[in-house]
Each structure stands twice: as structure tokens, then as C-alpha cells.
Amino acid sequence: MLTIDDSKTIRDMLLLTLTDAGFDVLQAVDGKDGVEVLGRERVDVVITDINMPNMDGYEVIRHLRADPAHKTTPILVLTTESDSDKKNLAREAGATGWMVKPFDPERLIATVCKVSP
């Protein structure tokens, strides 16, 4: 699994939550870094923020969906945004699901398990 977020606090919380649940977790500090990681690593699920420097979450999603290797990779958006227009943009770009920060660890794990291949 890959988590992409520019907040170290959120990355740390995701790492702890997901590794405690038994997942192997890679991390990226922004969208550009995330795309680079995905260029060399295979993952089952991507969790990305939307508002990040260098490349935002929408660009990450579009980039992954344009790559045949990631056409079907589940992509969950985890963001402070809750606006329905932004959710629709993410969905149109190819996001699988949307969760609002702060996240509930049990709900996050349940969602990841639901979308995991």
C-alpha cells in the first residue's frame, strides 16, 4: 500500500494504523514523490491527499489511471476537503473512494479491506 500526504503527522498516523492492521506500507511526501514510488513499486491500494505541493491528488489520480499498470488499482482520497464538487472531481479522475480527515482508524481499515484486491 502507498500513502501520499505532505503532512508528516498524517503519514505517521496512517503508517501506525495500517501496519498495526498487518499491511505493508510505503510512504510518499507529495504527489510527485508518490508517482515516482509507483514507477518502481507495485502496490495493492493507494491512499492520497488532495492538497499537496508539486502535484496535487487529482493529478496523481489522473496520472495513475493513464498508466495501464494502475488502471484498476484502488485509489482512496483522504483529505480535509468535504465539498461535493471536489469529490466529483476526484471520482471523475478515477478515485475509488473518499474519506475526510481526521480519519477513524477502524473505518479506514474497513474501507481498505473492502477495496483491496
JSON list of C-alpha atoms in Angstrom, two decimals:
[
{"chain": "A", "resi": 1, "resn": "MET", "atom": "CA", "xyz": [0.00, 0.00, 0.00]},
{"chain": "A", "resi": 2, "resn": "LEU", "atom": "CA", "xyz": [1.16, 3.55, -0.68]},
{"chain": "A", "resi": 3, "resn": "THR", "atom": "CA", "xyz": [0.15, 6.60, 1.33]},
{"chain": "A", "resi": 4, "resn": "ILE", "atom": "CA", "xyz": [0.72, 10.04, -0.21]},
{"chain": "A", "resi": 5, "resn": "ASP", "atom": "CA", "xyz": [0.43, 13.06, 2.08]},
{"chain": "A", "resi": 6, "resn": "ASP", "atom": "CA", "xyz": [2.54, 16.17, 2.67]},
{"chain": "A", "resi": 7, "resn": "SER", "atom": "CA", "xyz": [1.74, 16.12, 6.41]},
{"chain": "A", "resi": 8, "resn": "LYS", "atom": "CA", "xyz": [4.26, 14.07, 8.40]},
{"chain": "A", "resi": 9, "resn": "THR", "atom": "CA", "xyz": [1.71, 13.75, 11.21]},
{"chain": "A", "resi": 10, "resn": "ILE", "atom": "CA", "xyz": [-0.87, 12.20, 8.88]},
{"chain": "A", "resi": 11, "resn": "ARG", "atom": "CA", "xyz": [1.77, 9.93, 7.29]},
{"chain": "A", "resi": 12, "resn": "ASP", "atom": "CA", "xyz": [2.80, 8.75, 10.77]},
{"chain": "A", "resi": 13, "resn": "MET", "atom": "CA", "xyz": [-0.83, 8.12, 11.79]},
{"chain": "A", "resi": 14, "resn": "LEU", "atom": "CA", "xyz": [-1.51, 6.19, 8.59]},
{"chain": "A", "resi": 15, "resn": "LEU", "atom": "CA", "xyz": [1.68, 4.16, 8.98]},
{"chain": "A", "resi": 16, "resn": "LEU", "atom": "CA", "xyz": [0.82, 3.19, 12.54]},
{"chain": "A", "resi": 17, "resn": "THR", "atom": "CA", "xyz": [-2.82, 2.39, 11.76]},
{"chain": "A", "resi": 18, "resn": "LEU", "atom": "CA", "xyz": [-2.10, 0.36, 8.63]},
{"chain": "A", "resi": 19, "resn": "THR", "atom": "CA", "xyz": [0.96, -1.54, 9.87]},
{"chain": "A", "resi": 20, "resn": "ASP", "atom": "CA", "xyz": [-0.88, -2.44, 13.10]},
{"chain": "A", "resi": 21, "resn": "ALA", "atom": "CA", "xyz": [-3.59, -3.92, 10.85]},
{"chain": "A", "resi": 22, "resn": "GLY", "atom": "CA", "xyz": [-0.97, -6.03, 9.05]},
{"chain": "A", "resi": 23, "resn": "PHE", "atom": "CA", "xyz": [-0.44, -4.01, 5.88]},
{"chain": "A", "resi": 24, "resn": "ASP", "atom": "CA", "xyz": [2.94, -3.28, 4.30]},
{"chain": "A", "resi": 25, "resn": "VAL", "atom": "CA", "xyz": [3.10, 0.49, 3.81]},
{"chain": "A", "resi": 26, "resn": "LEU", "atom": "CA", "xyz": [5.19, 2.70, 1.55]},
{"chain": "A", "resi": 27, "resn": "GLN", "atom": "CA", "xyz": [5.01, 6.47, 2.00]},
{"chain": "A", "resi": 28, "resn": "ALA", "atom": "CA", "xyz": [5.40, 9.50, -0.25]},
{"chain": "A", "resi": 29, "resn": "VAL", "atom": "CA", "xyz": [5.68, 13.15, 0.81]},
{"chain": "A", "resi": 30, "resn": "ASP", "atom": "CA", "xyz": [3.73, 14.64, -2.12]},
{"chain": "A", "resi": 31, "resn": "GLY", "atom": "CA", "xyz": [2.14, 13.68, -5.43]},
{"chain": "A", "resi": 32, "resn": "LYS", "atom": "CA", "xyz": [5.34, 13.84, -7.43]},
{"chain": "A", "resi": 33, "resn": "ASP", "atom": "CA", "xyz": [7.10, 11.59, -4.93]},
{"chain": "A", "resi": 34, "resn": "GLY", "atom": "CA", "xyz": [4.10, 9.23, -4.98]},
{"chain": "A", "resi": 35, "resn": "VAL", "atom": "CA", "xyz": [4.19, 8.88, -8.76]},
{"chain": "A", "resi": 36, "resn": "GLU", "atom": "CA", "xyz": [7.93, 8.19, -8.57]},
{"chain": "A", "resi": 37, "resn": "VAL", "atom": "CA", "xyz": [7.39, 5.47, -5.94]},
{"chain": "A", "resi": 38, "resn": "LEU", "atom": "CA", "xyz": [4.66, 3.90, -8.08]},
{"chain": "A", "resi": 39, "resn": "GLY", "atom": "CA", "xyz": [7.02, 3.90, -11.04]},
{"chain": "A", "resi": 40, "resn": "ARG", "atom": "CA", "xyz": [9.27, 1.41, -9.25]},
{"chain": "A", "resi": 41, "resn": "GLU", "atom": "CA", "xyz": [6.94, -0.38, -6.78]},
{"chain": "A", "resi": 42, "resn": "ARG", "atom": "CA", "xyz": [3.72, -2.36, -7.16]},
{"chain": "A", "resi": 43, "resn": "VAL", "atom": "CA", "xyz": [1.02, -1.69, -4.57]},
{"chain": "A", "resi": 44, "resn": "ASP", "atom": "CA", "xyz": [-2.49, -3.01, -3.99]},
{"chain": "A", "resi": 45, "resn": "VAL", "atom": "CA", "xyz": [-4.01, 0.28, -2.75]},
{"chain": "A", "resi": 46, "resn": "VAL", "atom": "CA", "xyz": [-3.10, 3.98, -2.91]},
{"chain": "A", "resi": 47, "resn": "ILE", "atom": "CA", "xyz": [-4.28, 6.49, -0.29]},
{"chain": "A", "resi": 48, "resn": "THR", "atom": "CA", "xyz": [-3.71, 10.09, -1.36]},
{"chain": "A", "resi": 49, "resn": "ASP", "atom": "CA", "xyz": [-4.35, 13.57, -0.05]},
{"chain": "A", "resi": 50, "resn": "ILE", "atom": "CA", "xyz": [-5.69, 16.20, -2.46]},
{"chain": "A", "resi": 51, "resn": "ASN", "atom": "CA", "xyz": [-3.97, 19.44, -1.40]},
{"chain": "A", "resi": 52, "resn": "MET", "atom": "CA", "xyz": [-0.23, 18.88, -1.77]},
{"chain": "A", "resi": 53, "resn": "PRO", "atom": "CA", "xyz": [2.73, 20.75, -3.27]},
{"chain": "A", "resi": 54, "resn": "ASN", "atom": "CA", "xyz": [4.40, 19.72, -6.55]},
{"chain": "A", "resi": 55, "resn": "MET", "atom": "CA", "xyz": [1.48, 17.55, -7.72]},
{"chain": "A", "resi": 56, "resn": "ASP", "atom": "CA", "xyz": [-1.97, 17.51, -6.15]},
{"chain": "A", "resi": 57, "resn": "GLY", "atom": "CA", "xyz": [-4.10, 14.42, -5.58]},
{"chain": "A", "resi": 58, "resn": "TYR", "atom": "CA", "xyz": [-6.23, 14.96, -8.69]},
{"chain": "A", "resi": 59, "resn": "GLU", "atom": "CA", "xyz": [-3.08, 14.92, -10.84]},
{"chain": "A", "resi": 60, "resn": "VAL", "atom": "CA", "xyz": [-1.87, 11.79, -9.06]},
{"chain": "A", "resi": 61, "resn": "ILE", "atom": "CA", "xyz": [-5.16, 10.02, -9.75]},
{"chain": "A", "resi": 62, "resn": "ARG", "atom": "CA", "xyz": [-5.21, 11.05, -13.42]},
{"chain": "A", "resi": 63, "resn": "HIS", "atom": "CA", "xyz": [-1.56, 10.02, -13.84]},
{"chain": "A", "resi": 64, "resn": "LEU", "atom": "CA", "xyz": [-2.21, 6.58, -12.33]},
{"chain": "A", "resi": 65, "resn": "ARG", "atom": "CA", "xyz": [-5.35, 5.98, -14.36]},
{"chain": "A", "resi": 66, "resn": "ALA", "atom": "CA", "xyz": [-3.43, 6.83, -17.55]},
{"chain": "A", "resi": 67, "resn": "ASP", "atom": "CA", "xyz": [-0.88, 4.10, -16.73]},
{"chain": "A", "resi": 68, "resn": "PRO", "atom": "CA", "xyz": [-2.06, 0.60, -17.74]},
{"chain": "A", "resi": 69, "resn": "ALA", "atom": "CA", "xyz": [-0.33, -0.85, -14.66]},
{"chain": "A", "resi": 70, "resn": "HIS", "atom": "CA", "xyz": [-2.60, 1.22, -12.40]},
{"chain": "A", "resi": 71, "resn": "LYS", "atom": "CA", "xyz": [-5.88, 1.28, -14.34]},
{"chain": "A", "resi": 72, "resn": "THR", "atom": "CA", "xyz": [-7.60, -0.82, -11.67]},
{"chain": "A", "resi": 73, "resn": "THR", "atom": "CA", "xyz": [-5.53, -0.03, -8.57]},
{"chain": "A", "resi": 74, "resn": "PRO", "atom": "CA", "xyz": [-7.92, 1.17, -5.85]},
{"chain": "A", "resi": 75, "resn": "ILE", "atom": "CA", "xyz": [-7.27, 4.84, -5.02]},
{"chain": "A", "resi": 76, "resn": "LEU", "atom": "CA", "xyz": [-8.71, 6.27, -1.82]},
{"chain": "A", "resi": 77, "resn": "VAL", "atom": "CA", "xyz": [-8.70, 10.01, -1.23]},
{"chain": "A", "resi": 78, "resn": "LEU", "atom": "CA", "xyz": [-8.05, 11.07, 2.38]},
{"chain": "A", "resi": 79, "resn": "THR", "atom": "CA", "xyz": [-8.40, 14.83, 2.74]},
{"chain": "A", "resi": 80, "resn": "THR", "atom": "CA", "xyz": [-9.75, 17.66, 4.85]},
{"chain": "A", "resi": 81, "resn": "GLU", "atom": "CA", "xyz": [-11.98, 18.61, 1.90]},
{"chain": "A", "resi": 82, "resn": "SER", "atom": "CA", "xyz": [-15.64, 17.60, 2.07]},
{"chain": "A", "resi": 83, "resn": "ASP", "atom": "CA", "xyz": [-17.06, 19.67, -0.80]},
{"chain": "A", "resi": 84, "resn": "SER", "atom": "CA", "xyz": [-19.22, 17.59, -3.15]},
{"chain": "A", "resi": 85, "resn": "ASP", "atom": "CA", "xyz": [-17.74, 19.29, -6.25]},
{"chain": "A", "resi": 86, "resn": "LYS", "atom": "CA", "xyz": [-14.25, 18.21, -5.16]},
{"chain": "A", "resi": 87, "resn": "LYS", "atom": "CA", "xyz": [-15.50, 14.68, -4.51]},
{"chain": "A", "resi": 88, "resn": "ASN", "atom": "CA", "xyz": [-16.97, 14.62, -8.01]},
{"chain": "A", "resi": 89, "resn": "LEU", "atom": "CA", "xyz": [-13.67, 15.84, -9.50]},
{"chain": "A", "resi": 90, "resn": "ALA", "atom": "CA", "xyz": [-11.85, 13.01, -7.73]},
{"chain": "A", "resi": 91, "resn": "ARG", "atom": "CA", "xyz": [-14.43, 10.47, -8.86]},
{"chain": "A", "resi": 92, "resn": "GLU", "atom": "CA", "xyz": [-14.21, 11.73, -12.46]},
{"chain": "A", "resi": 93, "resn": "ALA", "atom": "CA", "xyz": [-10.41, 11.47, -12.29]},
{"chain": "A", "resi": 94, "resn": "GLY", "atom": "CA", "xyz": [-10.77, 7.84, -11.22]},
{"chain": "A", "resi": 95, "resn": "ALA", "atom": "CA", "xyz": [-10.79, 7.76, -7.41]},
{"chain": "A", "resi": 96, "resn": "THR", "atom": "CA", "xyz": [-12.33, 4.68, -5.84]},
{"chain": "A", "resi": 97, "resn": "GLY", "atom": "CA", "xyz": [-13.41, 6.31, -2.57]},
{"chain": "A", "resi": 98, "resn": "TRP", "atom": "CA", "xyz": [-13.23, 9.43, -0.40]},
{"chain": "A", "resi": 99, "resn": "MET", "atom": "CA", "xyz": [-12.63, 9.84, 3.34]},
{"chain": "A", "resi": 100, "resn": "VAL", "atom": "CA", "xyz": [-12.40, 13.06, 5.34]},
{"chain": "A", "resi": 101, "resn": "LYS", "atom": "CA", "xyz": [-9.64, 13.80, 7.86]},
{"chain": "A", "resi": 102, "resn": "PRO", "atom": "CA", "xyz": [-9.33, 13.29, 10.70]},
{"chain": "A", "resi": 103, "resn": "PHE", "atom": "CA", "xyz": [-9.90, 9.63, 9.91]},
{"chain": "A", "resi": 104, "resn": "ASP", "atom": "CA", "xyz": [-11.36, 6.94, 12.12]},
{"chain": "A", "resi": 105, "resn": "PRO", "atom": "CA", "xyz": [-8.79, 4.10, 12.17]},
{"chain": "A", "resi": 106, "resn": "GLU", "atom": "CA", "xyz": [-11.40, 1.32, 12.18]},
{"chain": "A", "resi": 107, "resn": "ARG", "atom": "CA", "xyz": [-13.31, 2.87, 9.31]},
{"chain": "A", "resi": 108, "resn": "LEU", "atom": "CA", "xyz": [-10.08, 3.36, 7.34]},
{"chain": "A", "resi": 109, "resn": "ILE", "atom": "CA", "xyz": [-9.10, -0.29, 7.81]},
{"chain": "A", "resi": 110, "resn": "ALA", "atom": "CA", "xyz": [-12.60, -1.45, 6.84]},
{"chain": "A", "resi": 111, "resn": "THR", "atom": "CA", "xyz": [-12.53, 0.69, 3.71]},
{"chain": "A", "resi": 112, "resn": "VAL", "atom": "CA", "xyz": [-9.06, -0.50, 2.71]},
{"chain": "A", "resi": 113, "resn": "CYS", "atom": "CA", "xyz": [-10.13, -4.12, 3.19]},
{"chain": "A", "resi": 114, "resn": "LYS", "atom": "CA", "xyz": [-13.27, -3.52, 1.12]},
{"chain": "A", "resi": 115, "resn": "VAL", "atom": "CA", "xyz": [-11.35, -2.14, -1.90]},
{"chain": "A", "resi": 116, "resn": "SER", "atom": "CA", "xyz": [-8.24, -4.34, -1.65]},
{"chain": "A", "resi": 117, "resn": "PRO", "atom": "CA", "xyz": [-7.87, -6.98, -4.34]}
]
